mmCIF file of C-alpha atoms in Angstrom:
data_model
loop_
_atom_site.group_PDB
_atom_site.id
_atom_site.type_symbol
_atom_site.label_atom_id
_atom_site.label_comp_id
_atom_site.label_asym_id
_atom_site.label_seq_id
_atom_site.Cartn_x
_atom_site.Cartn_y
_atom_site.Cartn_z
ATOM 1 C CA UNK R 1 25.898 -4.845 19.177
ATOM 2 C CA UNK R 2 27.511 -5.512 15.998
ATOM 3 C CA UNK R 3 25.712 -6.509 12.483
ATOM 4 C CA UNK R 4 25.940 -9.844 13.111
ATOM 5 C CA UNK R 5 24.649 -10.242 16.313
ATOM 6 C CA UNK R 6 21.734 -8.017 15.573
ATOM 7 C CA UNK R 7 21.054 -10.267 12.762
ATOM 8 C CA UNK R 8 21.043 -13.368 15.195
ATOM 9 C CA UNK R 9 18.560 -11.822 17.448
ATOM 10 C CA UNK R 10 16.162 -10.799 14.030
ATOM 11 C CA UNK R 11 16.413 -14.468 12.603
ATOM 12 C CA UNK R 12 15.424 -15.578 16.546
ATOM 13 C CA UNK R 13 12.358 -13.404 16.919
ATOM 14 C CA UNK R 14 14.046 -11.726 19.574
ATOM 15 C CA UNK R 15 14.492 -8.565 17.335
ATOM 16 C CA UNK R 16 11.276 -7.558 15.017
ATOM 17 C CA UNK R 17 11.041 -4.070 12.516
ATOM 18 C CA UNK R 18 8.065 -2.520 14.285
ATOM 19 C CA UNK R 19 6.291 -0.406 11.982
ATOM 20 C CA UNK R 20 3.430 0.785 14.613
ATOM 21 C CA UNK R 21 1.611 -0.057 16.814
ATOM 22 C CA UNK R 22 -1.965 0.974 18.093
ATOM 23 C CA UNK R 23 -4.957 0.632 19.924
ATOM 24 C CA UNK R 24 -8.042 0.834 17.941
ATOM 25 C CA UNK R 25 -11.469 -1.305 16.995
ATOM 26 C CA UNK R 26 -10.861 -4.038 14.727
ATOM 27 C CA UNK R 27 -12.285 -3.016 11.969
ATOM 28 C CA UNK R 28 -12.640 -6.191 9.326
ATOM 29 C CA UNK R 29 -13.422 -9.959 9.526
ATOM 30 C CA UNK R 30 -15.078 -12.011 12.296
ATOM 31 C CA UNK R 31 -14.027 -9.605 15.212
ATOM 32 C CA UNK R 32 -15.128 -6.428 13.858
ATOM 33 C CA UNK R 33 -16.261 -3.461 16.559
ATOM 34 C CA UNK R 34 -13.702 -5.219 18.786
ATOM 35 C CA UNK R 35 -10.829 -3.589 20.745
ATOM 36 C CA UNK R 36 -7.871 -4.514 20.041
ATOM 37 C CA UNK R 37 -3.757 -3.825 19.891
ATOM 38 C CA UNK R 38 -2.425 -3.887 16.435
ATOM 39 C CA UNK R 39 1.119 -4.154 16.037
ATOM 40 C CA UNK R 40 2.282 -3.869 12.735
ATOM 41 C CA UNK R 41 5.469 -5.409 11.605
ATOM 42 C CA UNK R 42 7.689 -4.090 8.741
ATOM 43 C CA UNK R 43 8.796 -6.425 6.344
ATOM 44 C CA UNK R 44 6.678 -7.399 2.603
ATOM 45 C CA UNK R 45 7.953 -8.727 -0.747
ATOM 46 C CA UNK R 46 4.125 -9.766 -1.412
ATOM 47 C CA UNK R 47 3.598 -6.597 -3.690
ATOM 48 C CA UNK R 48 0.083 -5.884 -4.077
ATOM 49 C CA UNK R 49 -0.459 -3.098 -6.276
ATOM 50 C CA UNK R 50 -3.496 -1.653 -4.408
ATOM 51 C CA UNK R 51 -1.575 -2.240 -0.636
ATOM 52 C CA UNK R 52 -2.492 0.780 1.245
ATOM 53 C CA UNK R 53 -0.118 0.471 3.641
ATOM 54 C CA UNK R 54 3.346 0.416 1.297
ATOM 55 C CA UNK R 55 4.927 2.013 3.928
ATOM 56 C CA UNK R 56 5.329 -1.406 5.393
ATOM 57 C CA UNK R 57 7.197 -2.906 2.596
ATOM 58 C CA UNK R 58 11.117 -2.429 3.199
ATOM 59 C CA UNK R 59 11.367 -3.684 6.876
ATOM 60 C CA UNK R 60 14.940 -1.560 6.925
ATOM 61 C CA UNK R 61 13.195 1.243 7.198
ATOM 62 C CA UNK R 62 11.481 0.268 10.340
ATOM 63 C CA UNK R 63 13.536 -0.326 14.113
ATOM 64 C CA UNK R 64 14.459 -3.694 15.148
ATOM 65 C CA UNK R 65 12.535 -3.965 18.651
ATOM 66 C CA UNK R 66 13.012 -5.867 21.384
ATOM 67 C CA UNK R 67 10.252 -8.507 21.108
ATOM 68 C CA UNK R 68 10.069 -8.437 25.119
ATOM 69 C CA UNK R 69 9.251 -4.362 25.012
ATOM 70 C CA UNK R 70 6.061 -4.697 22.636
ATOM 71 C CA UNK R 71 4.985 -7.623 24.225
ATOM 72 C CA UNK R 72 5.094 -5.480 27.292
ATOM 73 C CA UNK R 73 3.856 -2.362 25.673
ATOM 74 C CA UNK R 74 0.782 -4.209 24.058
ATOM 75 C CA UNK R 75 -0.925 -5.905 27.225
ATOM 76 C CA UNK R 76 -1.172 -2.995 28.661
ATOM 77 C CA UNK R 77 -4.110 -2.068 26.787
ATOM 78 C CA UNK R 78 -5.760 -5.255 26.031
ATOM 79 C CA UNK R 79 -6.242 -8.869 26.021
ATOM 80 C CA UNK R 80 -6.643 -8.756 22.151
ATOM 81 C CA UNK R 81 -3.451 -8.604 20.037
ATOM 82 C CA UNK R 82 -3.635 -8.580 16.662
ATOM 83 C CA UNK R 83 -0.081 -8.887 14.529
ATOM 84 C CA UNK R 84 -0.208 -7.883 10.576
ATOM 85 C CA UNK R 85 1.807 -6.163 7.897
ATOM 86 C CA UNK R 86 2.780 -6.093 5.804
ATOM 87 C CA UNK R 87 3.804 -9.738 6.295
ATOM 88 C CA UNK R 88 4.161 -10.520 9.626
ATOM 89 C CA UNK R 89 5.160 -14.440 8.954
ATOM 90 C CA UNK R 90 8.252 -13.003 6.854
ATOM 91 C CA UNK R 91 9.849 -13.419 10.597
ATOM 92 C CA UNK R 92 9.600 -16.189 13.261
ATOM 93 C CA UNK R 93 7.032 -14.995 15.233
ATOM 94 C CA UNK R 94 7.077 -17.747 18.212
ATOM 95 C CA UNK R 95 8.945 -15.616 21.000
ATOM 96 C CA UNK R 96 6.018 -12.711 20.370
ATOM 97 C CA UNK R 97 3.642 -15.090 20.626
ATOM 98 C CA UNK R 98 5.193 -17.399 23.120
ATOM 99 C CA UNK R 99 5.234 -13.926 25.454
ATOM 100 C CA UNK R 100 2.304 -12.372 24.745
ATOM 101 C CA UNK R 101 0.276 -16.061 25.389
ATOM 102 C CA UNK R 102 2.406 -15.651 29.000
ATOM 103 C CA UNK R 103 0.230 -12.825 29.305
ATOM 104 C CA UNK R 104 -2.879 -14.348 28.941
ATOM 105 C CA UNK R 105 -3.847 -12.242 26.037
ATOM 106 C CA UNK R 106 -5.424 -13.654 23.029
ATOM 107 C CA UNK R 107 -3.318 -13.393 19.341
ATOM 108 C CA UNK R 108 -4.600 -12.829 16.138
ATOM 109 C CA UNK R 109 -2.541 -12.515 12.898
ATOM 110 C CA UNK R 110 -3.507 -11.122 9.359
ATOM 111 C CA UNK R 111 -1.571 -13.024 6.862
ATOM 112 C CA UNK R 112 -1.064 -13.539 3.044
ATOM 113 C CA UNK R 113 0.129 -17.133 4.156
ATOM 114 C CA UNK R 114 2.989 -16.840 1.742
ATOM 115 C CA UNK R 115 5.928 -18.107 4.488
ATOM 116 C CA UNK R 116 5.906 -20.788 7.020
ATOM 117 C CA UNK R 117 3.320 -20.582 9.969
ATOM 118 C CA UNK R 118 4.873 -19.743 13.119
ATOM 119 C CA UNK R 119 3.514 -18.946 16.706
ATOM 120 C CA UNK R 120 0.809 -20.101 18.753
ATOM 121 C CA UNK R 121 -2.115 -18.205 17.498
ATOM 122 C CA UNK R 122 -6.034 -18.038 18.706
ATOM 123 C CA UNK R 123 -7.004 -16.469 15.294
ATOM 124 C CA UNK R 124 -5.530 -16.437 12.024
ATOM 125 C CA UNK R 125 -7.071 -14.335 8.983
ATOM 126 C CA UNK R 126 -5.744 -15.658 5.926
ATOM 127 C CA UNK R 127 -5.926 -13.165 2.566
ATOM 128 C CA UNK R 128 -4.389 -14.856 0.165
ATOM 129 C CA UNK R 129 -2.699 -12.741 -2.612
ATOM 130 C CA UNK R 130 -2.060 -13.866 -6.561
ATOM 131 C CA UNK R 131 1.471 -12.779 -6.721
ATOM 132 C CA UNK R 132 2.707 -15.280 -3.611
ATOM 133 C CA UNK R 133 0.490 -18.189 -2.982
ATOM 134 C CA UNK R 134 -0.100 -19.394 0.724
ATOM 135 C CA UNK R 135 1.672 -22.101 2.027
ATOM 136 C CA UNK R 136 -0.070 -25.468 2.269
ATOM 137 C CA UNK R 137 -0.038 -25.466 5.674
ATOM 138 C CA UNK R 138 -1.787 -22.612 6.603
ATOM 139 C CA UNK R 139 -5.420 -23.634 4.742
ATOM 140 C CA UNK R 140 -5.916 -26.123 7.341
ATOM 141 C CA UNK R 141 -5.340 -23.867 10.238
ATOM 142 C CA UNK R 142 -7.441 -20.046 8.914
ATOM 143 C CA UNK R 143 -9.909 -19.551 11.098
ATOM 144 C CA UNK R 144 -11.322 -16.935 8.566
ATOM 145 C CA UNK R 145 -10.246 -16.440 4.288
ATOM 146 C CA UNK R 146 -10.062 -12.717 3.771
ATOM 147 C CA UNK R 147 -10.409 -12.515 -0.357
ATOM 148 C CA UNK R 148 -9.788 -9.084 -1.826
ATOM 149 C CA UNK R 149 -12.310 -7.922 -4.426
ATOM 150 C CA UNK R 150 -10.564 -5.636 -7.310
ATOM 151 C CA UNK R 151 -12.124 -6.866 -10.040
ATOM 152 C CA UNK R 152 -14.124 -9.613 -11.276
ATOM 153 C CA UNK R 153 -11.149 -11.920 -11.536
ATOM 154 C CA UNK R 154 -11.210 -12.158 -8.136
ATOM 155 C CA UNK R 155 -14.233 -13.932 -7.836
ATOM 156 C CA UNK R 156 -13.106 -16.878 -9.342
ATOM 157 C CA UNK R 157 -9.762 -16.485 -7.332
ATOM 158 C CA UNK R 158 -11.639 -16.511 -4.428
ATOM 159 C CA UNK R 159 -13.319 -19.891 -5.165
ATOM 160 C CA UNK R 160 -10.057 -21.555 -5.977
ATOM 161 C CA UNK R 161 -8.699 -20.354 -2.478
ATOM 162 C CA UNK R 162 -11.944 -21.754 -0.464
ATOM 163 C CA UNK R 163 -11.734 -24.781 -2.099
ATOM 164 C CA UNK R 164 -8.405 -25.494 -0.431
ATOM 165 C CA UNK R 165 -9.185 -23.991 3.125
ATOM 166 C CA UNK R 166 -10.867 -26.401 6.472
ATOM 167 C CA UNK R 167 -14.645 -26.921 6.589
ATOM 168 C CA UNK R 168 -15.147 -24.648 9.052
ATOM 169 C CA UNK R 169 -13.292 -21.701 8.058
ATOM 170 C CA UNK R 170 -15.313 -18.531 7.370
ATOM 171 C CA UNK R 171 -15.758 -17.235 4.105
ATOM 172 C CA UNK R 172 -15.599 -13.213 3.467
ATOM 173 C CA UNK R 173 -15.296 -11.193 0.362
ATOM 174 C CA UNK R 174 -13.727 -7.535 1.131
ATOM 175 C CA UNK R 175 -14.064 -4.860 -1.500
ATOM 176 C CA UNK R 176 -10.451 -2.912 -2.000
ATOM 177 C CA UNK R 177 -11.253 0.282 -0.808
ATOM 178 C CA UNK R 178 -10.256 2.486 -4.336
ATOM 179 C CA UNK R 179 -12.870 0.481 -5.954
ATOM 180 C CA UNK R 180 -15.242 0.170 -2.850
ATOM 181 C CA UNK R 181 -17.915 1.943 -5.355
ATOM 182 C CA UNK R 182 -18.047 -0.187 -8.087
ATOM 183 C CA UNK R 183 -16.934 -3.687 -6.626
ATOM 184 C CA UNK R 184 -19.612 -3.372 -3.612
ATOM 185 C CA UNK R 185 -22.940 -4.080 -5.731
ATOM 186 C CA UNK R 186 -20.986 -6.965 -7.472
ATOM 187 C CA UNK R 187 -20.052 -8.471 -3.869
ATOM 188 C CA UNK R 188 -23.919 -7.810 -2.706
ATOM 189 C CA UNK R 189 -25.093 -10.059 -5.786
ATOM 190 C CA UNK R 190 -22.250 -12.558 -5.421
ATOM 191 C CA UNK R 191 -22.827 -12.967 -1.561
ATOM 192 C CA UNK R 192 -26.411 -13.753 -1.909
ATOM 193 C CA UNK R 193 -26.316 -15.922 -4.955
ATOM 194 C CA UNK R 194 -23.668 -17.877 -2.963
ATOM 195 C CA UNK R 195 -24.136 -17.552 0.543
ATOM 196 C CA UNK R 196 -21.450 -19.325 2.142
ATOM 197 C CA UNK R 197 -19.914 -16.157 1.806
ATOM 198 C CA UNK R 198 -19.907 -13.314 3.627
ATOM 199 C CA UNK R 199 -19.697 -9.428 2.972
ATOM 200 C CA UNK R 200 -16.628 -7.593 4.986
ATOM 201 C CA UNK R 201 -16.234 -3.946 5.102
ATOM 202 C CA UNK R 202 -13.481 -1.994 6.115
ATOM 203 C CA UNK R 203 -15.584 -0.702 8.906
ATOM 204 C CA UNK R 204 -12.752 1.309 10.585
ATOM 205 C CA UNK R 205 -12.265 3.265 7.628
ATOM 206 C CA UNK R 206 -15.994 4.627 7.806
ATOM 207 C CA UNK R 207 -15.566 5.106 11.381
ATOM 208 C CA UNK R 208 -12.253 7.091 10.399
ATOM 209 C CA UNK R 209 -9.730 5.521 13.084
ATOM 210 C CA UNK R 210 -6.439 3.709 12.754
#
């Protein structure tokens, strides 16, 4: 296959940098303590500082797969696939969903929202990030708004972000692990003087699993 052919089949969907992929228990958001498949696709120019998963970043580093073998690889463990990132909507992502909704599994992504929606999805978890703004689009679709807590300035971040997404998507504020310590009694106070919000905890991180 030459350059230009594999390039074809990456712009298609056909072809996607798999970074890993893994069964575990979700461990964040609304479907936390459930089983899932994570498959993790290579590929960010988002650039949070406090990323803990930079590994993800430079999707050359990272194997273009055939979108039909992790489609196949993934229901064989469950009926819950959830797609992240880095940024999994850097790439079209409607022949992995298109196949993996063949299967009769459900499909969840984690996104920044920072490039075009694609794929039929049954949950999307939108974290919006400072340094590449979501897309329109995408407010009126999250199911749940992920917000990052690093420091205080992400409070009113937050607010500006909620104020943009539907009426009935759910509201969580997630302390960045490094500053879990000192960001956690500020979430606690913020939660419950405005509870439309909701605490998230990297739960799988406690329970020390992928």
């Amino acid at each position: 296959m030459t350059r230009s052919e594999r390039q074809e089949l990456i712009d298609k969907g056909l072809l996607l940098p798999l970074m890993e992929e893994f069964y575990t228990i979700q461990g964040e958001g609304f479907h936390k303590g459930t089983a899932a498949y994570f498959v993790r696709i290579g590929g960010c120019d988002v650039g949070c500082h406090w990323c803990d998963v930079k590994e993800s970043w430079l999707a050359e580093l990272h194997p273009p797969t055939e979108t039909e073998k992790i489609v196949e690889n993934a229901v064989k463990y469950s009926d819950t696939i959830v797609v992240t990132g880095g940024e999994p909507l850097t790439w079209d992502m409607t022949q992995l969903t298109t196949q993996l909704k063949a299967k009769g599994v459900q499909t969840h992504i984690e996104t920044s929202g920072a490039y075009k929606l694609t794929g039929t999805w049954d949950w999307i978890c939108l974290s919006p990030k400072k340094l590449k703004l979501p897309t329109e689009e995408i407010y009126n679709k999250a199911h749940e708004l992920k917000m990052i807590i690093y420091n205080k300035s992400d409070f009113k971040f937050a607010e500006e972000q909620a104020a943009k997404v539907n009426k009935d998507c759910i509201l969580y504020l997630q302390p960045e692990w490094s500053k879990r310590d000192k960001v956690v009694p500020e979430i606690v106070d913020y939660v419950m003087a405005n509870p439309k919000w909701k605490v998230s905890l990297q739960t799988h991180k406690y329970l020390n699993i992928p």
